[in-house]
Coordinates of C-alpha atoms in Angstrom, one line a residue:
Chain J
X3 CA 0.0 0.0 0.0
X4 CA 2.8 2.4 1.0
X5 CA 4.6 2.0 -2.3
X6 CA 1.6 3.1 -4.4
X7 CA 1.5 6.4 -6.2
X8 CA -1.1 9.0 -5.2
X9 CA -2.9 8.3 -8.5
X10 CA -3.1 4.6 -7.6
X11 CA -4.2 5.3 -4.0
X12 CA -6.9 7.6 -5.3
X13 CA -8.1 5.0 -7.8
X14 CA -8.2 2.3 -5.0
X15 CA -10.1 4.6 -2.7
X16 CA -12.7 5.2 -5.4
X17 CA -13.1 1.5 -6.1
X18 CA -13.4 0.9 -2.3
X19 CA -10.4 -1.5 -2.4
X20 CA -9.8 0.0 1.0
X21 CA -11.2 3.0 2.8
X22 CA -9.4 6.2 3.7
X23 CA -9.7 5.2 7.3
X24 CA -7.9 1.9 6.5
X25 CA -5.3 3.8 4.5
X26 CA -4.8 6.4 7.3
X27 CA -4.6 3.7 9.9
X28 CA -1.9 1.9 7.8
X29 CA 0.3 5.0 7.8
X30 CA -0.3 5.8 11.4
X31 CA 0.7 2.3 12.2
X32 CA 3.9 2.7 10.1
X33 CA 4.7 5.9 11.9
X34 CA 4.2 4.2 15.3
X35 CA 6.3 1.3 14.3
X36 CA 9.2 2.9 12.3
X37 CA 9.5 6.6 13.3
X38 CA 11.4 5.9 16.5
X39 CA 14.4 5.2 14.1
X40 CA 14.0 8.5 12.3
X41 CA 12.3 11.1 14.5
X42 CA 10.7 12.6 11.5
X43 CA 7.4 13.6 13.2
X44 CA 7.1 16.1 16.0
X45 CA 3.4 15.4 16.5
X46 CA 1.1 12.8 15.1
X47 CA -2.6 13.6 14.6
X48 CA -4.0 10.1 15.4
X49 CA -7.7 10.5 16.2
X50 CA -8.0 13.8 14.3
X51 CA -6.5 12.1 11.2
X52 CA -9.0 9.2 11.5
X53 CA -11.9 11.6 11.9
X54 CA -10.9 13.5 8.7
X55 CA -10.5 10.1 7.0
X56 CA -14.0 9.2 8.0
X57 CA -15.3 12.4 6.4
X58 CA -13.3 11.6 3.3
X59 CA -14.9 8.2 3.2
X60 CA -18.3 9.8 3.3
X61 CA -17.3 12.1 0.4
X62 CA -16.0 9.1 -1.5
X63 CA -19.4 7.4 -1.1
X64 CA -21.2 10.5 -2.4
X65 CA -18.8 10.5 -5.4
X66 CA -18.1 14.2 -5.2
X67 CA -14.3 13.9 -4.9
X68 CA -11.0 15.2 -6.1
X69 CA -7.7 13.3 -6.5
X70 CA -6.6 14.0 -3.0
X71 CA -9.8 13.0 -1.2
X72 CA -8.8 10.6 1.5
X73 CA -5.1 10.7 0.8
X74 CA -2.9 11.0 3.9
X75 CA -0.2 13.7 3.9
X76 CA 2.0 15.4 6.5
X77 CA 2.7 19.1 7.1
X78 CA 6.1 20.6 8.0
X79 CA 5.6 21.9 11.5
X80 CA 6.1 25.5 10.2
X81 CA 2.5 25.6 8.9
X82 CA -0.1 26.8 11.4
X83 CA -2.7 24.1 12.1
X84 CA -5.7 25.3 14.0
X85 CA -6.1 23.7 17.4
X86 CA -3.0 21.6 16.8
X87 CA 0.6 22.1 18.1
X88 CA 2.7 24.2 15.7
X89 CA 6.3 24.3 17.1
X90 CA 8.5 25.4 14.1
X91 CA 11.1 23.0 15.7
X92 CA 11.6 25.5 18.5
X93 CA 11.3 25.5 22.3
X94 CA 9.9 29.0 21.7
X95 CA 6.7 27.5 20.3
X96 CA 6.8 24.2 22.2
X97 CA 3.3 25.0 23.7
X98 CA 2.0 27.0 20.7
X99 CA -1.4 25.9 19.5
X100 CA -2.1 27.8 16.3
X101 CA -5.3 29.9 16.4
X102 CA -5.9 29.4 12.7
X103 CA -5.0 27.3 9.7
X104 CA -2.3 28.3 7.2
X105 CA -3.9 28.9 3.7
X106 CA -2.1 25.8 2.4
X107 CA -3.3 23.6 5.3
X108 CA -6.8 24.9 4.6
X109 CA -6.6 24.3 0.8
X110 CA -5.3 20.8 1.2
X111 CA -7.9 20.0 3.8
X112 CA -10.6 21.4 1.5
X113 CA -9.3 19.1 -1.2
X114 CA -9.9 16.1 1.1
X115 CA -6.3 15.4 2.1
X116 CA -6.0 13.8 5.6
X117 CA -3.3 15.3 7.9
X118 CA -1.3 12.5 9.6
X119 CA 0.8 14.9 11.6
X120 CA 3.5 17.6 11.6
X121 CA 7.1 16.8 10.6
X122 CA 10.3 17.7 12.3
X123 CA 12.5 20.5 11.0
X124 CA 15.5 22.7 11.8
X125 CA 14.5 25.3 14.3
X126 CA 12.6 28.1 12.5
X127 CA 13.8 26.5 9.2
X128 CA 17.4 27.6 9.9
X129 CA 19.7 24.6 9.1
X130 CA 20.7 22.2 6.4
X131 CA 20.8 19.0 8.5
X132 CA 17.8 18.9 10.8
X133 CA 20.1 19.0 13.7
X134 CA 19.0 22.4 15.1
X135 CA 15.5 21.1 16.0
X136 CA 14.5 21.4 19.7
X137 CA 13.0 18.0 19.2
X138 CA 16.3 16.3 18.2
X139 CA 17.8 15.5 14.9
X140 CA 16.1 13.4 12.2
X141 CA 18.1 10.6 10.7
X142 CA 18.3 9.7 7.1
X143 CA 16.3 6.5 6.2
X144 CA 19.1 5.4 3.9
X145 CA 21.7 5.4 6.6
X146 CA 20.7 6.3 10.1
X147 CA 24.1 7.6 11.1
X148 CA 23.6 10.4 8.5
X149 CA 21.6 13.6 8.3
X150 CA 18.5 13.8 6.1
X151 CA 19.3 17.4 5.2
X152 CA 17.3 20.4 6.2
X153 CA 15.4 22.3 7.0
X154 CA 12.5 20.2 5.8
X155 CA 14.3 17.1 6.9
X156 CA 11.4 15.5 8.7
X157 CA 9.2 15.8 5.5
X158 CA 12.0 14.3 3.3
X159 CA 12.7 11.4 5.7
X160 CA 9.0 10.6 6.2
X161 CA 8.3 10.5 2.5
X162 CA 11.5 8.4 1.8
X163 CA 10.5 6.0 4.5
X164 CA 7.0 5.7 3.3
X165 CA 5.5 7.1 6.5
X166 CA 3.3 9.4 4.3
X167 CA 2.8 9.6 0.5
X168 CA 3.7 13.3 0.4
X169 CA 4.5 16.2 2.7
X170 CA 4.6 20.0 2.5
X171 CA 7.9 21.8 3.0
X172 CA 9.3 25.3 2.8
X173 CA 12.4 26.5 1.0
X174 CA 14.3 29.7 1.9
X175 CA 17.8 28.6 0.7
X176 CA 17.3 25.0 -0.3
X177 CA 15.2 23.6 2.5
X178 CA 13.0 21.5 0.2
X179 CA 15.5 20.5 -2.5
X180 CA 18.5 19.7 -0.3
X181 CA 16.7 17.2 2.0
X182 CA 14.9 15.8 -1.0
X183 CA 18.3 15.2 -2.6
X184 CA 19.8 13.6 0.5
X185 CA 16.8 11.4 1.1
X186 CA 16.1 10.4 -2.5
X187 CA 12.7 12.0 -3.0
X188 CA 11.3 14.6 -5.4
X189 CA 11.0 18.1 -4.0
X190 CA 9.8 21.2 -5.7
X191 CA 10.2 24.8 -4.6
X192 CA 7.8 26.9 -6.7
X193 CA 8.4 30.5 -7.9
X194 CA 8.4 33.1 -5.1
X195 CA 4.8 34.0 -4.5
X196 CA 3.3 30.9 -6.2
X197 CA 2.0 29.3 -3.0
X198 CA 0.5 31.4 -0.2
X199 CA 2.8 32.0 2.8
X200 CA -0.2 33.0 5.0
X201 CA 0.0 31.0 8.3
X202 CA 3.5 29.8 7.3
X203 CA 5.9 30.9 10.1
X204 CA 8.2 33.6 8.6
X205 CA 11.9 33.2 8.4
X206 CA 13.2 35.4 5.5
X207 CA 10.2 36.9 3.8
X208 CA 11.8 37.8 0.5
X209 CA 13.0 34.2 0.0
X210 CA 10.5 31.9 1.8
X211 CA 8.4 29.7 -0.4
X212 CA 6.2 26.7 0.3
X213 CA 6.4 23.5 -1.8
X214 CA 6.0 19.7 -1.8
X215 CA 8.1 16.7 -1.1
X216 CA 6.8 13.5 -2.7
X217 CA 8.2 10.3 -4.1
X218 CA 7.5 11.3 -7.7
X219 CA 6.9 14.4 -9.8
X220 CA 3.4 13.1 -10.6
X221 CA 2.6 12.9 -6.9
X222 CA 4.0 16.3 -6.3
X223 CA 1.8 17.7 -9.1
X224 CA -1.3 16.4 -7.5
X225 CA -0.5 18.4 -4.3
X226 CA 0.8 21.5 -6.1
X227 CA -2.4 21.7 -8.2
X228 CA -4.3 22.4 -4.9
X229 CA -1.6 24.5 -3.2
X230 CA -0.7 27.0 -5.9
X231 CA -2.6 30.2 -6.5
X232 CA -3.4 33.7 -5.4
X233 CA -4.2 34.4 -1.8
X234 CA -5.3 37.9 -0.8
X235 CA -4.2 37.3 2.8
X236 CA -0.5 37.0 1.7
X237 CA 0.6 40.4 0.4
X238 CA 3.5 38.8 -1.6
X239 CA 1.2 36.2 -3.2
X240 CA 1.4 36.3 -7.0
X241 CA -1.8 36.9 -8.9
X242 CA -0.8 34.8 -11.9
X243 CA -3.0 32.0 -13.4
X244 CA -2.2 28.5 -12.4
X245 CA -1.9 25.8 -15.1
X246 CA -2.9 22.2 -14.4
X247 CA 0.3 20.6 -13.4
X248 CA -0.9 17.0 -13.7
X249 CA -2.1 17.6 -17.3
X250 CA 1.3 18.9 -18.3
X251 CA 3.3 15.9 -16.9
X252 CA 3.4 14.0 -20.2
X253 CA 4.3 16.9 -22.5
X254 CA 6.9 16.2 -25.1
X255 CA 10.4 17.4 -24.2
X256 CA 12.1 16.9 -27.6
X257 CA 14.1 19.9 -28.6
X258 CA 14.1 21.4 -25.2
X259 CA 17.2 23.4 -24.4
X260 CA 19.0 22.5 -21.2
X261 CA 21.8 24.7 -19.9
X262 CA 24.6 23.3 -17.6
X263 CA 26.2 26.1 -15.6
X264 CA 29.9 25.5 -15.5
X265 CA 30.0 27.1 -12.0
X266 CA 27.9 24.1 -10.7
X267 CA 30.4 21.5 -11.9
X268 CA 33.6 22.9 -10.5
X269 CA 35.8 22.3 -7.4
X270 CA 33.9 21.1 -4.4
X271 CA 31.5 18.8 -6.3
X272 CA 31.9 15.2 -5.2
X273 CA 33.0 13.0 -8.1
X274 CA 30.4 10.3 -7.4
X275 CA 27.7 12.9 -7.4
X276 CA 29.1 14.5 -10.6
X277 CA 29.0 11.1 -12.4
X278 CA 25.4 10.5 -11.4
X279 CA 24.4 13.9 -12.6
X280 CA 26.1 13.5 -15.9
X281 CA 24.4 10.1 -16.4
X282 CA 21.0 11.8 -15.8
X283 CA 21.8 14.5 -18.2
X284 CA 22.6 11.9 -20.9
X285 CA 19.2 10.4 -20.2
X286 CA 17.7 13.8 -21.1
X287 CA 19.7 13.9 -24.3
X288 CA 18.3 10.4 -25.2
X289 CA 14.8 11.9 -24.6
X290 CA 15.6 14.5 -27.2
X291 CA 16.7 17.5 -25.2
X292 CA 19.7 19.6 -26.4
X293 CA 22.5 20.3 -23.9
X294 CA 24.8 23.3 -23.8
X295 CA 27.1 24.9 -21.3
X296 CA 26.1 28.2 -19.8
X297 CA 27.6 30.5 -17.2
X298 CA 26.1 32.0 -14.1
X299 CA 29.2 34.1 -13.2
X300 CA 27.9 35.6 -10.0
X301 CA 26.4 32.4 -8.6
X302 CA 29.4 31.6 -6.4
X303 CA 28.4 34.7 -4.4
X304 CA 25.0 33.3 -3.6
X305 CA 26.1 32.0 -0.1
X306 CA 27.7 35.2 1.0
X307 CA 24.7 37.3 -0.2
X308 CA 22.3 34.9 1.4
X309 CA 24.0 35.1 4.8
X310 CA 23.4 38.8 4.8
X311 CA 19.8 38.9 3.4
X312 CA 18.4 35.9 5.3
X313 CA 19.7 36.8 8.7
X314 CA 18.7 40.4 8.2
X315 CA 15.1 39.4 7.5
X316 CA 15.1 36.8 10.2
X317 CA 16.3 39.3 12.9
X318 CA 13.3 41.4 11.9
X319 CA 10.8 38.6 11.6
X320 CA 11.8 36.9 14.9
X321 CA 11.6 40.2 16.8
X322 CA 7.9 39.2 17.4
X323 CA 8.9 36.5 19.9
X324 CA 9.0 38.6 23.0
X325 CA 7.6 36.4 25.7
X326 CA 4.5 38.5 25.9
X327 CA 1.8 37.6 23.4
X328 CA 2.5 33.9 22.7
X329 CA 5.4 31.5 22.9
X330 CA 7.9 30.8 25.6
X331 CA 8.3 33.1 28.6
X332 CA 11.2 32.9 31.1
X333 CA 10.5 32.3 34.7
X334 CA 10.5 35.2 37.3
X335 CA 11.5 38.1 35.0
X336 CA 13.1 41.0 37.0
X337 CA 11.8 43.6 34.6
X338 CA 10.6 43.9 31.0
X339 CA 14.0 43.9 29.5
X340 CA 15.0 40.8 31.4
X341 CA 11.7 39.2 30.2
X342 CA 12.6 39.9 26.6
X343 CA 16.2 38.9 26.8
X344 CA 15.9 35.7 28.8
X345 CA 12.7 34.5 27.0
X346 CA 14.5 34.9 23.7
X347 CA 17.8 33.4 24.9
X348 CA 16.1 30.4 26.6
X349 CA 13.5 30.0 23.8
X350 CA 15.8 30.1 20.8
X351 CA 18.6 27.6 20.1
X352 CA 22.2 28.6 19.2
X353 CA 21.8 28.7 15.4
X354 CA 18.7 30.9 15.5
X355 CA 20.6 33.3 17.9
X356 CA 23.6 33.4 15.6
X357 CA 21.4 34.4 12.7
X358 CA 19.5 37.0 14.7
X359 CA 22.8 38.5 15.8
X360 CA 24.3 38.5 12.3
X361 CA 21.1 40.1 11.0
X362 CA 21.1 42.7 13.8
X363 CA 24.7 43.5 13.0
X364 CA 24.3 43.9 9.3
X365 CA 21.3 46.1 9.6
X366 CA 22.7 48.3 12.3
X367 CA 23.3 51.9 11.2
X368 CA 26.7 52.4 9.7
X369 CA 26.9 48.8 8.5
X370 CA 23.7 48.8 6.5
X371 CA 25.1 50.1 3.2
X372 CA 28.2 47.9 3.3
X373 CA 26.3 44.7 4.1
X374 CA 22.6 44.8 3.4
X375 CA 22.6 47.2 0.5
X376 CA 25.7 45.6 -1.1
X377 CA 24.1 42.2 -0.7
X378 CA 20.9 43.4 -2.4
X379 CA 23.0 44.7 -5.3
X380 CA 24.9 41.5 -5.8
X381 CA 21.5 39.7 -5.5
X382 CA 20.4 41.7 -8.5
X383 CA 23.5 40.6 -10.4
X384 CA 22.7 36.9 -9.6
X385 CA 19.2 37.4 -10.8
X386 CA 20.5 39.1 -14.0
X387 CA 22.7 36.0 -14.7
X388 CA 19.6 33.8 -14.7
X389 CA 17.7 36.3 -16.9
X390 CA 20.5 36.1 -19.5
X391 CA 20.7 32.4 -19.2
X392 CA 17.0 31.9 -19.9
X393 CA 17.5 33.8 -23.2
X394 CA 19.6 30.9 -24.4
X395 CA 18.1 27.9 -22.7
X396 CA 14.7 26.7 -21.3
X397 CA 15.9 25.1 -18.1
X398 CA 19.1 24.9 -16.1
X399 CA 20.4 21.6 -14.7
X400 CA 23.0 20.6 -12.2
X401 CA 23.5 18.9 -8.9
X402 CA 21.2 19.9 -6.0
X403 CA 24.0 19.4 -3.4
X404 CA 27.8 19.1 -3.7
X405 CA 27.9 15.8 -1.7
X406 CA 25.6 13.0 -0.6
X407 CA 24.3 12.9 3.0
X408 CA 27.0 13.6 5.6
X409 CA 27.3 12.0 9.1
X410 CA 25.3 13.4 12.0
X411 CA 27.4 15.9 13.9
X412 CA 30.0 16.3 11.1
X413 CA 29.3 20.0 10.6
X414 CA 27.4 21.1 13.7
X415 CA 30.5 22.9 15.1
X416 CA 31.2 24.8 11.9
X417 CA 28.3 27.0 10.7
X418 CA 30.1 28.1 7.6
X419 CA 30.8 24.5 6.5
X420 CA 27.1 23.8 7.0
X421 CA 26.1 26.8 5.0
X422 CA 28.2 25.7 2.0
X423 CA 25.8 22.7 1.6
X424 CA 23.4 25.0 0.0
X425 CA 25.8 26.4 -2.5
X426 CA 23.8 25.2 -5.6
X427 CA 20.3 25.8 -4.2
X428 CA 20.4 29.4 -2.8
X429 CA 20.7 31.2 -6.1
X430 CA 17.1 30.1 -7.1
X431 CA 15.8 31.6 -3.9
X432 CA 17.7 34.9 -4.3
X433 CA 16.3 35.2 -7.8
X434 CA 12.8 33.9 -6.9
X435 CA 12.9 31.1 -9.5
X436 CA 11.2 27.7 -9.3
X437 CA 13.5 24.6 -8.9
X438 CA 13.0 20.9 -8.3
X439 CA 15.3 18.1 -7.1
X440 CA 14.9 14.8 -8.7
X441 CA 16.4 11.5 -7.4
X442 CA 19.0 10.1 -9.9
X443 CA 21.4 7.1 -9.6
X444 CA 22.8 6.9 -6.0
X445 CA 26.5 7.3 -5.3
X446 CA 27.9 4.7 -3.0
X447 CA 24.4 3.7 -1.9
X448 CA 23.3 7.2 -1.0
X449 CA 20.8 9.3 -2.9
X450 CA 21.8 12.0 -5.3
X451 CA 19.5 14.8 -6.5
X452 CA 19.4 16.5 -9.9
X453 CA 18.4 20.1 -9.7
X454 CA 16.4 21.7 -12.4
X455 CA 15.8 25.4 -12.3
X456 CA 13.2 27.0 -14.5
X457 CA 12.1 30.5 -15.5
X458 CA 9.5 32.3 -13.4
X459 CA 6.2 30.3 -13.1
X460 CA 7.5 27.3 -15.1
X461 CA 6.6 24.8 -12.4
X462 CA 4.7 22.7 -15.0
X463 CA 7.8 22.4 -17.1
X464 CA 9.9 21.3 -14.2
X465 CA 7.4 18.7 -13.1
X466 CA 7.1 17.6 -16.7
X467 CA 10.9 17.2 -17.1
X468 CA 11.1 15.3 -13.8
X469 CA 8.2 13.1 -14.8
X470 CA 9.6 12.2 -18.2
X471 CA 12.8 11.1 -16.5
X472 CA 11.0 9.1 -13.9
X473 CA 9.0 7.4 -16.7
X474 CA 12.2 5.9 -18.1
X475 CA 14.2 5.4 -14.8
X476 CA 13.4 3.8 -11.5
X477 CA 15.6 5.6 -9.0
X478 CA 12.6 7.4 -7.5
X479 CA 11.0 4.1 -6.7
X480 CA 13.9 2.7 -4.6
X481 CA 13.0 2.2 -1.0
X482 CA 15.5 2.4 1.9
X483 CA 16.2 -0.9 3.6
X484 CA 14.0 -1.6 6.5
X485 CA 11.3 0.8 5.2
X486 CA 10.1 -1.1 2.1
Chain F
X233 CA 36.3 45.8 0.8
X234 CA 33.6 47.9 -0.7
X235 CA 34.5 51.5 -1.2
X236 CA 31.4 53.6 -0.2
X237 CA 30.5 56.4 -2.5
X238 CA 31.7 59.8 -1.3
X239 CA 29.8 60.2 1.9
X240 CA 28.0 63.3 3.0
X241 CA 29.7 63.6 6.3
X242 CA 32.4 61.9 8.3
X243 CA 30.2 62.2 11.3
X244 CA 27.8 59.7 9.7
X245 CA 29.9 56.8 10.8
X246 CA 31.3 57.9 14.1
X247 CA 28.2 58.1 16.3
X248 CA 26.9 54.8 15.0
X249 CA 29.8 52.6 15.8
X250 CA 28.7 50.6 18.7
X251 CA 31.1 47.8 18.1
X252 CA 34.5 49.1 17.5
X253 CA 36.4 52.2 18.3
X254 CA 36.9 54.1 15.0
X255 CA 40.7 53.7 15.0
X256 CA 40.4 50.0 14.7
X257 CA 38.8 50.1 11.2
X258 CA 38.3 53.4 9.6
X259 CA 40.8 55.2 7.5
X260 CA 39.8 58.7 6.4
X261 CA 41.2 60.4 3.4
X262 CA 40.7 63.9 2.5
X263 CA 37.7 63.8 0.3
X264 CA 36.6 60.2 0.1
X265 CA 35.9 58.0 3.0
X266 CA 37.3 54.5 2.7
X267 CA 35.2 52.7 5.2
X268 CA 36.9 49.4 6.0
X269 CA 34.7 46.9 7.7
X270 CA 35.9 45.3 10.9
X271 CA 37.4 41.9 10.1
X272 CA 36.5 40.4 13.5
X273 CA 34.0 40.7 16.3
X274 CA 35.1 40.4 19.9
X275 CA 33.1 39.3 22.9
X276 CA 32.4 42.9 23.8
X277 CA 30.9 43.5 20.4
X278 CA 28.8 40.3 20.9
X279 CA 27.5 41.8 24.1
X280 CA 26.4 45.0 22.3
X281 CA 24.8 43.1 19.4
X282 CA 23.0 40.7 21.8
X283 CA 21.6 43.7 23.7
X284 CA 20.3 45.2 20.5
X285 CA 18.7 41.8 19.6
X286 CA 17.4 41.5 23.1
X287 CA 19.2 38.2 23.7
X288 CA 20.7 37.4 27.1
X289 CA 24.0 35.8 26.1
X290 CA 26.0 34.4 29.1
X291 CA 29.5 35.9 29.3
X292 CA 31.1 32.5 28.9
X293 CA 29.4 32.0 25.5
X294 CA 30.3 35.3 24.0
X295 CA 33.8 34.1 22.9
X296 CA 32.2 31.2 20.9
X297 CA 29.7 33.5 19.3
X298 CA 32.4 36.0 18.5
X299 CA 34.4 33.2 16.6
X300 CA 31.2 32.0 14.8
X301 CA 30.0 35.4 13.7
X302 CA 33.5 36.4 12.6
X303 CA 33.7 33.4 10.4
X304 CA 30.3 34.2 8.9
X305 CA 31.4 37.8 8.2
X306 CA 34.5 36.5 6.5
X307 CA 32.3 34.4 4.2
X308 CA 30.1 37.4 3.6
X309 CA 33.1 39.5 2.8
X310 CA 33.6 37.6 -0.6
X311 CA 30.9 39.8 -2.1
X312 CA 33.1 42.8 -1.7
X313 CA 35.1 41.6 -4.7
X314 CA 32.2 42.4 -7.1
X315 CA 31.9 45.8 -8.6
X316 CA 28.3 46.9 -7.9
X317 CA 28.7 50.5 -9.1
X318 CA 25.4 51.6 -10.6
X319 CA 23.5 48.4 -9.8
X320 CA 20.0 48.9 -8.3
X321 CA 19.5 46.9 -5.1
X322 CA 17.0 44.2 -5.6
X323 CA 13.9 44.9 -3.6
X324 CA 11.6 42.1 -4.7
X325 CA 12.4 38.9 -6.6
X326 CA 9.6 39.6 -9.1
X327 CA 9.9 43.4 -9.0
X328 CA 6.3 43.5 -7.8
X329 CA 5.1 46.5 -5.9
X330 CA 3.4 46.1 -2.6
X331 CA -0.3 45.3 -3.2
X332 CA -2.7 47.6 -1.4
X333 CA -6.2 46.9 -0.3
X334 CA -9.1 49.2 0.7
X335 CA -8.6 50.6 4.2
X336 CA -11.5 48.7 5.6
X337 CA -11.5 46.1 8.5
X338 CA -11.6 42.6 7.1
X339 CA -10.9 40.5 10.2
X340 CA -13.3 39.8 13.0
X341 CA -12.3 40.3 16.6
X342 CA -10.4 37.3 17.8
X343 CA -8.9 38.7 20.9
X344 CA -10.1 35.9 23.2
X345 CA -8.8 33.2 20.9
X346 CA -5.4 34.8 20.4
X347 CA -5.0 35.5 24.1
X348 CA -5.7 31.9 25.0
X349 CA -2.1 31.1 24.0
X350 CA -0.5 34.1 25.8
X351 CA 1.8 33.4 28.7
X352 CA 0.0 35.8 31.0
X353 CA -3.2 37.9 30.5
X354 CA -5.6 39.6 32.8
X355 CA -8.8 41.6 32.1
X356 CA -8.2 41.1 28.4
X357 CA -4.7 42.6 28.5
X358 CA -1.3 41.1 28.1
X359 CA 0.6 41.3 31.4
X360 CA 4.3 42.2 31.8
X361 CA 6.5 43.2 34.7
X362 CA 5.8 46.7 36.0
X363 CA 7.3 49.3 33.6
X364 CA 6.2 52.6 35.3
X365 CA 6.6 53.2 39.0

């Protein structure tokens, strides 16, 4: 049951091969039995999930259903879920029960999807290994001594281990694509503004975007069809028509122009990862695509720019956690300043505090021009590189990450080494472009992800390219040992 | 290091420097200011930044944060190699303007629901330690 695609599950539910309650129970049982090895869920919905499955079964009987009716999914614990704990992986929100649903939670529930629970994540989405979570690290289902990536590491591990058919995620600098790559699942970060951010806890508002992690592009398309679209409650939501992503999956890709940025294949790229990526690109050539080399000359500056822009925005967004209105409050505050300072110091972990301090520093008067303004200018140059590239090619391909999953603890003492994991993913966030990570041939038994970056609002093209590859390969179907 | 455009006044930088005494980083020339950014942060600077960010950082942890933040700023300094003369800073990935809506209330009163999650409330108000004697 857990190896079936969403289309197969939906067909089975309609034929009453099993009910949504049975399907939901099956996944809840898998989570109960297997997640102690992964720690991919922070909270499991249990009874609430079975209650929505019962409602889905009633809808299935009446026949008025969509493709997601009765399909269990999980939400990254960054999305507000009304009446249900929403922690963002932080002690700060350990007791937080959201007073409303995020737009995406609402939309997926309205489409009939059943929420199994909330997945683990790096604290406030700040991390690339899921080791900064207040709830402990998530392990990689392919090798439990290794990280799953982050920050949507719980979603990636849960999907890879077949604890849910698909899960939501968010991506500020690679937080969907990097864990998707390290766990061998398909993860898409849509164009900035494509999916509503309302009720999605803010980290860096000019970069944050919601997306999906699933086993295949087709499964991701079913979710994105429901998630994408304008939301008046999110002032950065794009009012741009949404195509049918499922309909576009089988489009022909012959003659499509694929650009390989030479900067993404240089020093620092693991040779095993490089070999798998080149094999995947050859597969696209066999499918009729045309390959050429391109250059994104400013892309090596993505990481430096990101570590100004993201902390700056985070220091502003996280100023709301003051121990007064919601979230953690320290014990016995001496005065208001003590209340603020200790609530924040005790409520936030070390990585979040590092980023708040970097952001505070680069935004402080006298340093603003040299750091923040400079970063926003280089960011424009990075975006211009992509604009020029998309005059020559239709999509850009390269590795999602420079290496496969690294061991737990390997980079926790060196923030900069951790940041360099996102060297290939950050540029798409800075430019606001959509990008997807697709599992290709593993290297030494560990998953490898191919990243495809498209022009603005070309999500359908990315899913189509991933789907065509998955039609002729089987890497996305491989299950980690012990989770088959 | 980035050379700032001719700056209106030398005074612009001096009163703002909370982190370093001016001698440590700034070189002033006659007409143009070459504003050199500090290459490292020390534990005293961390204390000042932490105060601005309203974080209580224990003295024994300041050294570690000073090393981490200095390493991050070293990484960030790579962008100084790029000439950004005449480049407009990017304000929005899609160059969209902020969308406005009519100035009319759209949300119902949810005070009770929102206050249900507050650490301390009384009489419909959020309670904090006494601020005014």
